PDB file of C-alpha atoms in Angstrom:
ATOM      1  CA  GLY P 546      -0.233   0.218  -0.161  1.00  0.00           C
ATOM      2  CA  ILE P 547       0.708   3.380   0.063  1.00  0.00           C
ATOM      3  CA  ARG P 548       2.060   5.165   3.479  1.00  0.00           C
ATOM      4  CA  GLY P 549      -1.482   8.155   4.066  1.00  0.00           C
ATOM      5  CA  VAL P 550      -3.293   6.602   1.054  1.00  0.00           C
ATOM      6  CA  SER P 551      -7.190   5.211   2.251  1.00  0.00           C
ATOM      7  CA  TYR P 552      -9.420   3.153   0.071  1.00  0.00           C
ATOM      8  CA  TYR P 553     -12.927   3.188   1.338  1.00  0.00           C
ATOM      9  CA  ALA P 554     -15.405   0.680  -0.500  1.00  0.00           C
ATOM     10  CA  LYS P 555     -18.708   2.164   1.263  1.00  0.00           C
ATOM     11  CA  GLY P 556     -18.485   4.557  -0.413  1.00  0.00           C
ATOM     12  CA  ASP P 557     -15.761   4.457  -3.534  1.00  0.00           C
ATOM     13  CA  ILE P 558     -13.090   6.648  -2.564  1.00  0.00           C
ATOM     14  CA  TYR P 559      -9.722   7.496  -1.287  1.00  0.00           C
ATOM     15  CA  LYS P 560      -8.275   9.812   0.885  1.00  0.00           C
ATOM     16  CA  CYS P 561      -5.672  10.896   1.769  1.00  0.00           C
ATOM     17  CA  ASP P 562      -3.958  11.153   5.591  1.00  0.00           C
ATOM     18  CA  PHE P 563      -1.600  13.276   6.636  1.00  0.00           C
ATOM     19  CA  ALA P 564      -0.076  14.887   9.479  1.00  0.00           C
ATOM     20  CA  PHE P 565       3.440  16.490  10.055  1.00  0.00           C
ATOM     21  CA  SER P 566       4.711  18.654  13.475  1.00  0.00           C
ATOM     22  CA  LYS P 567       1.700  17.536  16.007  1.00  0.00           C
ATOM     23  CA  LYS P 568      -0.866  19.498  13.204  1.00  0.00           C
ATOM     24  CA  ARG P 569      -3.442  16.583  11.100  1.00  0.00           C
ATOM     25  CA  TYR P 570      -3.962  18.158   7.599  1.00  0.00           C
ATOM     26  CA  TYR P 571      -7.693  17.300   6.211  1.00  0.00           C
ATOM     27  CA  PHE P 572      -8.429  16.600   2.428  1.00  0.00           C
ATOM     28  CA  PRO P 573     -12.178  16.303   0.478  1.00  0.00           C
ATOM     29  CA  GLU P 574     -12.021  12.782  -0.561  1.00  0.00           C
ATOM     30  CA  PHE P 575     -10.645  11.142  -3.580  1.00  0.00           C
ATOM     31  CA  LYS P 576     -12.877   9.766  -7.159  1.00  0.00           C
ATOM     32  CA  THR P 577      -8.504   8.411  -8.047  1.00  0.00           C
ATOM     33  CA  ILE P 578      -5.846   6.492  -5.843  1.00  0.00           C
ATOM     34  CA  GLU P 579      -4.140   8.528  -8.554  1.00  0.00           C
ATOM     35  CA  GLU P 580      -6.013  11.787  -6.916  1.00  0.00           C
ATOM     36  CA  ALA P 581      -4.687  11.038  -3.209  1.00  0.00           C
ATOM     37  CA  VAL P 582      -1.239   9.429  -4.317  1.00  0.00           C
ATOM     38  CA  TYR P 583      -0.315  12.749  -5.706  1.00  0.00           C
ATOM     39  CA  CYS P 584      -1.924  15.200  -3.067  1.00  0.00           C
ATOM     40  CA  ARG P 585       0.293  13.095   0.125  1.00  0.00           C
ATOM     41  CA  LYS P 586       3.408  13.303  -2.912  1.00  0.00           C
ATOM     42  CA  LEU P 587       2.571  17.395  -2.555  1.00  0.00           C
ATOM     43  CA  MET P 588       2.230  17.859   1.169  1.00  0.00           C
ATOM     44  CA  GLU P 589       5.193  15.340   1.260  1.00  0.00           C
ATOM     45  CA  ASP P 590       7.790  17.792  -0.761  1.00  0.00           C
ATOM     46  CA  HIS P 591       5.608  20.930   0.851  1.00  0.00           C
ATOM     47  CA  PHE P 592       6.920  19.303   3.810  1.00  0.00           C
ATOM     48  CA  ASN P 593      10.568  18.461   2.672  1.00  0.00           C
ATOM     49  CA  LEU P 594       9.396  14.024   3.479  1.00  0.00           C
ATOM     50  CA  THR P 595      10.587  11.450   1.506  1.00  0.00           C
ATOM     51  CA  VAL P 596       8.955   8.990   2.589  1.00  0.00           C
ATOM     52  CA  MET P 597       7.531   8.377  -1.290  1.00  0.00           C
ATOM     53  CA  SER P 598      10.723   8.734  -2.940  1.00  0.00           C
ATOM     54  CA  LYS P 599      11.298   5.287  -0.894  1.00  0.00           C
ATOM     55  CA  ASN P 600       8.247   3.644  -2.366  1.00  0.00           C
ATOM     56  CA  PRO P 601       8.134   2.227  -5.555  1.00  0.00           C
ATOM     57  CA  SER P 602       4.628   1.123  -6.208  1.00  0.00           C
ATOM     58  CA  ALA P 603       3.469   4.501  -6.046  1.00  0.00           C
ATOM     59  CA  ASP P 604       5.056   5.298  -9.090  1.00  0.00           C
ATOM     60  CA  LYS P 605       3.029   3.886 -11.030  1.00  0.00           C
ATOM     61  CA  TYR P 606       0.116   6.537  -9.116  1.00  0.00           C
ATOM     62  CA  LEU P 607       2.409   8.670  -9.254  1.00  0.00           C
ATOM     63  CA  GLU P 608       3.100   8.773 -13.460  1.00  0.00           C
ATOM     64  CA  SER P 609      -0.569   7.764 -14.694  1.00  0.00           C
ATOM     65  CA  ILE P 610      -2.197  11.269 -12.654  1.00  0.00           C
ATOM     66  CA  LYS P 611      -3.739  13.347 -16.331  1.00  0.00           C
ATOM     67  CA  ASP P 612      -2.890  16.623 -15.269  1.00  0.00           C
ATOM     68  CA  GLU P 613      -5.992  18.102 -14.584  1.00  0.00           C
ATOM     69  CA  ASP P 614      -6.875  16.248 -12.063  1.00  0.00           C
ATOM     70  CA  LYS P 615      -3.188  17.687 -10.881  1.00  0.00           C
ATOM     71  CA  ARG P 616      -4.517  20.635 -11.117  1.00  0.00           C
ATOM     72  CA  LYS P 617      -7.107  19.996  -9.367  1.00  0.00           C
ATOM     73  CA  VAL P 618      -5.123  18.285  -6.544  1.00  0.00           C
ATOM     74  CA  GLU P 619      -3.546  21.044  -6.215  1.00  0.00           C
ATOM     75  CA  GLY P 620      -5.566  23.992  -5.776  1.00  0.00           C
ATOM     76  CA  ILE P 621      -7.049  22.054  -2.858  1.00  0.00           C
ATOM     77  CA  VAL P 622      -3.380  21.346  -1.334  1.00  0.00           C
ATOM     78  CA  ASP P 623      -2.046  24.862  -2.101  1.00  0.00           C
ATOM     79  CA  LYS P 624      -5.278  26.152  -0.796  1.00  0.00           C
ATOM     80  CA  ILE P 625      -5.203  24.130   2.936  1.00  0.00           C
ATOM     81  CA  LEU P 626      -1.661  24.649   3.139  1.00  0.00           C
ATOM     82  CA  ARG P 627      -3.066  28.398   2.891  1.00  0.00           C
ATOM     83  CA  LYS P 628      -4.982  28.095   6.509  1.00  0.00           C
TER      84      LYS P 628
END
């Protein structure tokens, strides 16, 4: 699996879970695993973490996400980080 990314069968959705320095960040539900993995990657990059870079299974999701979905996730992450 991917650390910080969970699948919820009840709603057929993916969630990104992220906490840093005793602060938890909450994200909306994502329709695809690619979006949730990309969200997690952006958060790790923001805080200069390397957990995801040590997980080669994340690469296939990061390589397959569409540009329009990347922009959507980037907007979500940007908004949350500005709070």
